[in-house]
């Protein structure tokens, strides 16, 4: 009877911890304690009860936790901040980290912009890609969306000459 009280207490403790944490952390052990309580009710000794607790807890943890997390975890939606990374933006002021200048328009809002790589500068009107955001500053780098300058595009390649 003493073992039954211990297993019931453990079931309650693990369930309460699960309710408090809401992170699928201890429910597996409550299942193991429940099986150990059933083993005690069947008349088996403490060694069998403990073995049942450990085996069932591990099985539940290993096999059902990944499935439960997959279906119970809410679908994460990118915030405005996260969605801005890797977007192309248009510079409204030249970006120069040494001079501390640069602004860009992102989703209709003007942001402070700085070059991601020190020493790089970008001219106003260029299309650049947001590499990172720190605070309220966009850190930008070259973008494939920026058209090449006319003289670069029209210059014949050495193989064509």
Coordinates of N, CA and C in Angstrom, one line a residue:
X1 N 0.8 -1.2 0.0 CA 0.0 0.0 0.0 C 0.9 1.3 0.0
X2 N 2.0 1.2 0.7 CA 2.9 2.3 0.7 C 3.4 2.7 -0.7
X3 N 3.7 1.6 -1.5 CA 4.2 1.9 -2.8 C 3.2 2.6 -3.7
X4 N 1.9 2.1 -3.5 CA 0.8 2.7 -4.3 C 0.7 4.2 -4.0
X5 N 0.9 4.6 -2.7 CA 0.8 6.0 -2.3 C 2.0 6.8 -3.0
X6 N 3.1 6.2 -3.0 CA 4.3 6.8 -3.6 C 4.1 7.0 -5.1
X7 N 3.6 6.0 -5.8 CA 3.3 6.1 -7.3 C 2.2 7.1 -7.6
X8 N 1.2 7.2 -6.7 CA 0.1 8.1 -6.9 C 0.7 9.6 -6.7
X9 N 1.5 9.7 -5.7 CA 2.1 11.0 -5.5 C 3.0 11.5 -6.6
X10 N 3.8 10.5 -7.2 CA 4.6 10.8 -8.3 C 3.8 11.2 -9.6
X11 N 2.7 10.5 -9.8 CA 1.8 10.8 -10.9 C 1.3 12.2 -10.8
X12 N 0.9 12.6 -9.6 CA 0.4 13.9 -9.3 C 1.5 15.0 -9.5
X13 N 2.6 14.7 -8.9 CA 3.8 15.7 -9.1 C 4.2 15.9 -10.5
X14 N 4.3 14.8 -11.3 CA 4.7 14.9 -12.7 C 3.6 15.6 -13.5
X15 N 2.3 15.4 -13.2 CA 1.2 16.1 -13.9 C 1.2 17.6 -13.5
X16 N 1.4 17.9 -12.3 CA 1.5 19.3 -11.9 C 2.7 20.0 -12.6
X17 N 3.8 19.4 -12.6 CA 5.0 20.0 -13.2 C 4.7 20.2 -14.7
X18 N 4.0 19.2 -15.3 CA 3.7 19.4 -16.8 C 2.8 20.5 -17.0
X19 N 1.8 20.7 -16.1 CA 0.8 21.8 -16.2 C 1.5 23.1 -16.1
X20 N 2.5 23.2 -15.1 CA 3.2 24.5 -14.9 C 4.1 24.8 -16.0
X21 N 4.8 23.8 -16.5 CA 5.8 24.1 -17.6 C 5.3 24.2 -19.0
X22 N 4.2 23.5 -19.3 CA 3.6 23.4 -20.6 C 4.6 23.2 -21.7
X23 N 5.5 22.3 -21.4 CA 6.6 22.1 -22.4 C 6.8 20.6 -22.8
X24 N 5.9 19.8 -22.5 CA 6.0 18.3 -22.7 C 7.3 17.9 -22.1
X25 N 7.5 18.1 -20.8 CA 8.7 17.7 -20.1 C 8.6 16.6 -19.1
X26 N 7.5 16.4 -18.5 CA 7.4 15.4 -17.4 C 6.1 14.5 -17.6
X27 N 5.3 14.7 -18.6 CA 4.1 13.9 -18.8 C 4.5 12.4 -19.0
X28 N 5.7 12.2 -19.6 CA 6.2 10.8 -19.9 C 6.4 10.1 -18.6
X29 N 6.9 10.8 -17.6 CA 7.2 10.1 -16.3 C 5.9 9.8 -15.6
X30 N 4.9 10.7 -15.8 CA 3.6 10.4 -15.2 C 3.1 9.1 -15.7
X31 N 3.3 8.9 -17.0 CA 2.8 7.6 -17.7 C 3.6 6.4 -17.1
X32 N 4.9 6.6 -16.9 CA 5.7 5.5 -16.3 C 5.3 5.2 -14.9
X33 N 4.9 6.3 -14.1 CA 4.5 6.1 -12.7 C 3.1 5.4 -12.7
X34 N 2.3 5.7 -13.7 CA 1.0 5.0 -13.7 C 1.1 3.5 -14.0
X35 N 2.0 3.2 -14.9 CA 2.3 1.7 -15.2 C 2.9 1.1 -13.9
X36 N 3.8 1.8 -13.3 CA 4.4 1.2 -12.0 C 3.3 1.0 -11.0
X37 N 2.3 1.9 -10.9 CA 1.2 1.7 -10.0 C 0.4 0.5 -10.3
X38 N 0.2 0.2 -11.6 CA -0.5 -1.0 -12.1 C 0.3 -2.2 -11.8
X39 N 1.6 -2.2 -11.9 CA 2.5 -3.3 -11.5 C 2.4 -3.6 -10.0
X40 N 2.3 -2.5 -9.2 CA 2.1 -2.7 -7.8 C 0.8 -3.3 -7.5
X41 N -0.3 -2.9 -8.2 CA -1.6 -3.5 -8.0 C -1.6 -4.9 -8.4
X42 N -0.8 -5.4 -9.3 CA -0.7 -6.8 -9.7 C 0.1 -7.6 -8.7
X43 N 0.7 -6.9 -7.7 CA 1.3 -7.7 -6.6 C 2.8 -7.9 -6.8
X44 N 3.4 -7.3 -7.8 CA 4.8 -7.5 -8.0 C 5.6 -6.5 -7.1
X45 N 6.9 -6.9 -6.9 CA 7.7 -6.1 -5.9 C 8.2 -4.8 -6.4
X46 N 8.9 -4.1 -5.6 CA 9.5 -2.8 -5.9 C 10.4 -2.8 -7.0
X47 N 11.2 -3.8 -7.2 CA 12.2 -3.9 -8.3 C 11.4 -3.9 -9.6
X48 N 10.4 -4.7 -9.7 CA 9.5 -4.7 -10.9 C 8.8 -3.4 -11.2
X49 N 8.4 -2.8 -10.1 CA 7.7 -1.5 -10.3 C 8.7 -0.4 -10.8
X50 N 9.9 -0.4 -10.2 CA 10.8 0.6 -10.7 C 11.3 0.3 -12.1
X51 N 11.5 -1.0 -12.4 CA 11.8 -1.3 -13.8 C 10.7 -0.9 -14.8
X52 N 9.5 -1.2 -14.4 CA 8.4 -0.8 -15.3 C 8.3 0.8 -15.5
X53 N 8.6 1.5 -14.4 CA 8.6 2.9 -14.4 C 9.7 3.4 -15.4
X54 N 10.9 2.9 -15.3 CA 12.0 3.4 -16.1 C 11.7 3.0 -17.6
X55 N 11.4 1.7 -17.8 CA 11.2 1.3 -19.2 C 10.0 2.0 -19.9
X56 N 8.9 2.2 -19.3 CA 7.8 2.9 -19.9 C 8.1 4.4 -20.1
X57 N 8.7 5.0 -19.1 CA 9.1 6.4 -19.2 C 10.0 6.6 -20.4
X58 N 11.0 5.8 -20.6 CA 12.0 5.9 -21.7 C 11.3 5.7 -23.0
X59 N 10.4 4.6 -23.1 CA 9.7 4.4 -24.3 C 8.8 5.5 -24.7
X60 N 8.1 6.0 -23.7 CA 7.2 7.2 -24.0 C 8.0 8.4 -24.5
X61 N 9.1 8.6 -23.8 CA 9.9 9.8 -24.1 C 10.5 9.7 -25.5
X62 N 11.1 8.5 -25.8 CA 11.8 8.4 -27.1 C 10.8 8.3 -28.3
X63 N 9.7 7.6 -28.1 CA 8.9 7.3 -29.3 C 7.7 8.3 -29.5
X64 N 7.2 8.8 -28.4 CA 6.0 9.7 -28.6 C 6.3 11.2 -28.5
X65 N 7.4 11.6 -27.8 CA 7.7 13.0 -27.7 C 7.9 13.7 -29.0
X66 N 8.7 13.1 -30.0 CA 8.9 13.8 -31.3 C 7.5 13.9 -32.0
X67 N 6.7 12.9 -32.0 CA 5.4 13.0 -32.6 C 4.5 14.1 -31.9
X68 N 4.5 14.1 -30.6 CA 3.7 15.0 -29.9 C 4.2 16.5 -30.2
X69 N 5.5 16.7 -30.2 CA 6.0 18.0 -30.5 C 5.6 18.5 -31.9
X70 N 5.6 17.6 -32.8 CA 5.3 17.9 -34.2 C 3.9 18.4 -34.3
X71 N 3.0 17.7 -33.6 CA 1.6 18.1 -33.8 C 1.0 19.1 -32.8
X72 N 1.7 19.2 -31.7 CA 1.2 20.1 -30.6 C 1.9 21.5 -30.7
X73 N 3.1 21.6 -31.2 CA 3.8 22.8 -31.3 C 3.1 23.7 -32.3
X74 N 2.8 24.9 -31.9 CA 2.1 25.8 -32.9 C 3.0 26.2 -34.1
X75 N 2.4 26.4 -35.2 CA 3.2 26.7 -36.4 C 3.7 28.1 -36.2
X76 N 5.1 28.2 -36.3 CA 5.7 29.5 -36.1 C 5.5 30.4 -37.3
X77 N 5.1 31.6 -37.1 CA 5.0 32.6 -38.2 C 6.1 33.6 -38.0
X78 N 6.7 33.9 -39.1 CA 7.8 34.9 -39.0 C 7.2 36.3 -38.6
X79 N 8.0 36.9 -37.8 CA 7.6 38.3 -37.4 C 8.1 39.2 -38.5
X80 N 7.7 40.5 -38.4 CA 8.1 41.5 -39.4 C 9.7 41.5 -39.4
X81 N 10.3 41.4 -38.3 CA 11.7 41.5 -38.2 C 12.3 40.3 -38.9
X82 N 11.9 39.1 -38.6 CA 12.5 37.9 -39.3 C 12.2 37.9 -40.8
X83 N 11.0 38.3 -41.2 CA 10.7 38.3 -42.6 C 11.5 39.3 -43.4
X84 N 12.1 40.3 -42.8 CA 12.9 41.3 -43.5 C 14.2 40.8 -43.9
X85 N 14.8 39.8 -43.2 CA 16.1 39.3 -43.6 C 16.0 38.6 -44.9
X86 N 17.0 38.8 -45.8 CA 17.1 38.3 -47.2 C 16.1 39.0 -48.1
X87 N 15.5 40.1 -47.7 CA 14.7 40.8 -48.7 C 15.5 41.9 -49.3
X88 N 15.1 42.3 -50.5 CA 15.8 43.3 -51.3 C 15.2 44.7 -50.9
X89 N 16.0 45.7 -50.7 CA 15.6 47.0 -50.3 C 16.3 48.0 -51.2
X90 N 15.6 49.2 -51.4 CA 16.2 50.3 -52.2 C 16.8 51.3 -51.2
X91 N 18.1 51.7 -51.5 CA 18.7 52.7 -50.7 C 18.3 54.1 -51.1
X92 N 17.9 54.9 -50.1 CA 17.5 56.3 -50.4 C 18.7 57.2 -50.1
X93 N 19.7 56.8 -49.4 CA 20.9 57.5 -49.1 C 22.1 56.6 -49.1
X94 N 23.2 57.1 -49.6 CA 24.4 56.3 -49.8 C 24.8 55.7 -48.4
X95 N 25.2 54.4 -48.4 CA 25.6 53.7 -47.2 C 27.1 53.8 -47.1
X96 N 27.6 54.4 -46.0 CA 29.0 54.5 -45.8 C 29.2 54.3 -44.3
X97 N 29.7 53.2 -43.8 CA 29.9 53.0 -42.4 C 30.8 54.0 -41.7
X98 N 31.8 54.4 -42.4 CA 32.8 55.4 -41.8 C 32.2 56.7 -41.6
X99 N 31.4 57.2 -42.6 CA 30.7 58.5 -42.4 C 29.4 58.3 -41.6
X100 N 28.9 57.1 -41.4 CA 27.7 56.9 -40.6 C 26.5 57.3 -41.3
X101 N 26.5 57.1 -42.6 CA 25.3 57.5 -43.4 C 24.6 56.2 -44.0
X102 N 23.4 56.4 -44.4 CA 22.7 55.3 -45.1 C 21.3 55.1 -44.6
X103 N 20.3 55.1 -45.6 CA 19.0 54.8 -45.2 C 18.4 53.9 -46.4
X104 N 17.4 53.1 -46.0 CA 16.8 52.3 -47.0 C 15.3 52.2 -46.7
X105 N 14.5 51.9 -47.8 CA 13.1 51.8 -47.6 C 12.8 50.3 -47.6
X106 N 12.1 49.8 -46.6 CA 11.6 48.5 -46.5 C 10.1 48.5 -46.1
X107 N 9.3 47.9 -47.0 CA 7.9 47.8 -46.8 C 7.3 49.2 -46.5
X108 N 7.8 50.2 -47.2 CA 7.3 51.6 -47.1 C 7.8 52.4 -45.9
X109 N 8.7 51.8 -45.2 CA 9.2 52.5 -44.0 C 10.7 52.7 -44.2
X110 N 11.2 53.9 -43.8 CA 12.6 54.2 -43.9 C 13.3 53.7 -42.7
X111 N 14.4 53.0 -43.0 CA 15.3 52.4 -41.9 C 16.7 53.0 -42.1
X112 N 17.4 53.0 -41.0 CA 18.9 53.3 -41.0 C 19.5 52.0 -41.6
X113 N 20.5 52.3 -42.5 CA 21.1 51.1 -43.2 C 22.6 51.3 -43.1
X114 N 23.3 50.2 -42.9 CA 24.8 50.1 -42.8 C 25.2 48.9 -43.6
X115 N 26.5 49.0 -44.1 CA 27.0 47.8 -44.8 C 27.4 46.7 -43.9
X116 N 27.0 45.5 -44.3 CA 27.3 44.3 -43.4 C 28.8 44.1 -43.3
X117 N 29.5 44.3 -44.4 CA 31.0 44.1 -44.5 C 31.6 45.5 -44.3
X118 N 32.5 45.7 -43.3 CA 33.2 47.0 -43.1 C 34.0 47.3 -44.4
X119 N 33.9 48.6 -44.7 CA 34.7 49.1 -45.9 C 33.9 49.1 -47.1
X120 N 32.8 48.5 -47.2 CA 31.9 48.5 -48.4 C 31.0 49.7 -48.3
X121 N 30.8 50.3 -49.5 CA 29.9 51.4 -49.6 C 28.9 51.1 -50.7
X122 N 27.7 51.7 -50.6 CA 26.7 51.5 -51.6 C 26.1 52.9 -52.0
X123 N 25.8 53.1 -53.2 CA 25.2 54.4 -53.7 C 23.7 54.4 -53.5
X124 N 23.2 55.7 -53.3 CA 21.8 55.8 -53.2 C 21.1 55.3 -54.5
X125 N 20.0 54.7 -54.4 CA 19.2 54.1 -55.6 C 19.6 52.7 -55.8
X126 N 20.6 52.2 -55.2 CA 21.0 50.7 -55.4 C 20.0 49.8 -54.7
X127 N 19.8 48.6 -55.3 CA 19.1 47.6 -54.6 C 20.1 46.7 -53.9
X128 N 19.8 46.5 -52.6 CA 20.7 45.7 -51.8 C 19.9 44.7 -51.0
X129 N 20.5 43.7 -50.5 CA 19.8 42.6 -49.7 C 20.1 42.8 -48.2
X130 N 19.0 42.6 -47.4 CA 19.2 42.7 -46.0 C 19.8 41.4 -45.5
X131 N 21.0 41.6 -44.9 CA 21.7 40.4 -44.4 C 21.4 40.1 -42.9
X132 N 21.1 41.2 -42.1 CA 20.9 41.1 -40.7 C 20.2 42.4 -40.2
X133 N 19.5 42.3 -39.1 CA 19.0 43.4 -38.5 C 19.4 43.5 -37.0
X134 N 20.0 44.6 -36.6 CA 20.4 44.8 -35.2 C 19.7 46.1 -34.7
X135 N 18.8 45.9 -33.8 CA 18.1 47.0 -33.3 C 17.2 47.6 -34.4
X136 N 17.4 48.8 -34.8 CA 16.6 49.4 -35.8 C 17.4 49.7 -37.1
X137 N 18.5 49.0 -37.2 CA 19.4 49.2 -38.3 C 19.5 47.9 -39.2
X138 N 19.3 48.2 -40.5 CA 19.5 47.1 -41.5 C 20.9 47.0 -41.9
X139 N 21.5 45.8 -41.9 CA 22.8 45.6 -42.3 C 22.7 44.9 -43.7
X140 N 23.2 45.6 -44.7 CA 22.9 45.2 -46.1 C 24.2 44.7 -46.8
X141 N 24.0 44.0 -47.9 CA 25.1 43.5 -48.7 C 24.6 43.5 -50.2
X142 N 25.5 43.1 -51.1 CA 25.1 43.1 -52.5 C 23.9 42.2 -52.8
X143 N 23.1 42.6 -53.8 CA 22.0 41.8 -54.2 C 22.1 41.4 -55.7
X144 N 21.5 40.2 -56.0 CA 21.5 39.8 -57.4 C 20.4 40.5 -58.1
X145 N 19.5 41.2 -57.4 CA 18.5 42.0 -58.1 C 19.0 43.3 -58.7
X146 N 20.2 43.7 -58.3 CA 20.7 45.0 -58.8 C 21.2 44.8 -60.2
X147 N 20.6 45.6 -61.1 CA 21.1 45.5 -62.5 C 22.5 46.0 -62.6
X148 N 23.3 45.4 -63.6 CA 24.6 45.8 -63.8 C 24.7 47.2 -64.4
X149 N 25.7 47.9 -64.2 CA 25.9 49.2 -64.8 C 26.0 49.1 -66.4
X150 N 25.5 50.1 -67.1 CA 25.5 50.0 -68.5 C 26.8 49.7 -69.1
X151 N 27.9 50.3 -68.7 CA 29.2 50.1 -69.3 C 29.7 48.7 -69.0
X152 N 29.3 48.1 -67.8 CA 29.7 46.7 -67.5 C 29.0 45.7 -68.4
X153 N 27.7 46.0 -68.6 CA 26.8 45.1 -69.4 C 27.2 45.1 -70.9
X154 N 27.6 46.3 -71.4 CA 27.9 46.4 -72.8 C 29.3 46.1 -73.2
X155 N 30.2 46.1 -72.2 CA 31.6 45.8 -72.5 C 31.8 44.4 -73.1
X156 N 32.4 44.3 -74.2 CA 32.6 42.9 -74.8 C 33.5 42.1 -73.9
X157 N 33.2 40.9 -73.8 CA 34.1 39.9 -73.1 C 35.3 39.7 -73.9
X158 N 36.4 39.3 -73.3 CA 37.7 39.0 -73.9 C 37.5 37.9 -75.0
X159 N 36.6 36.9 -74.7 CA 36.5 35.8 -75.6 C 35.7 36.2 -76.9
X160 N 35.0 37.4 -76.9 CA 34.3 37.9 -78.0 C 35.1 38.7 -78.9
X161 N 36.3 39.2 -78.5 CA 37.1 40.1 -79.3 C 37.9 39.4 -80.3

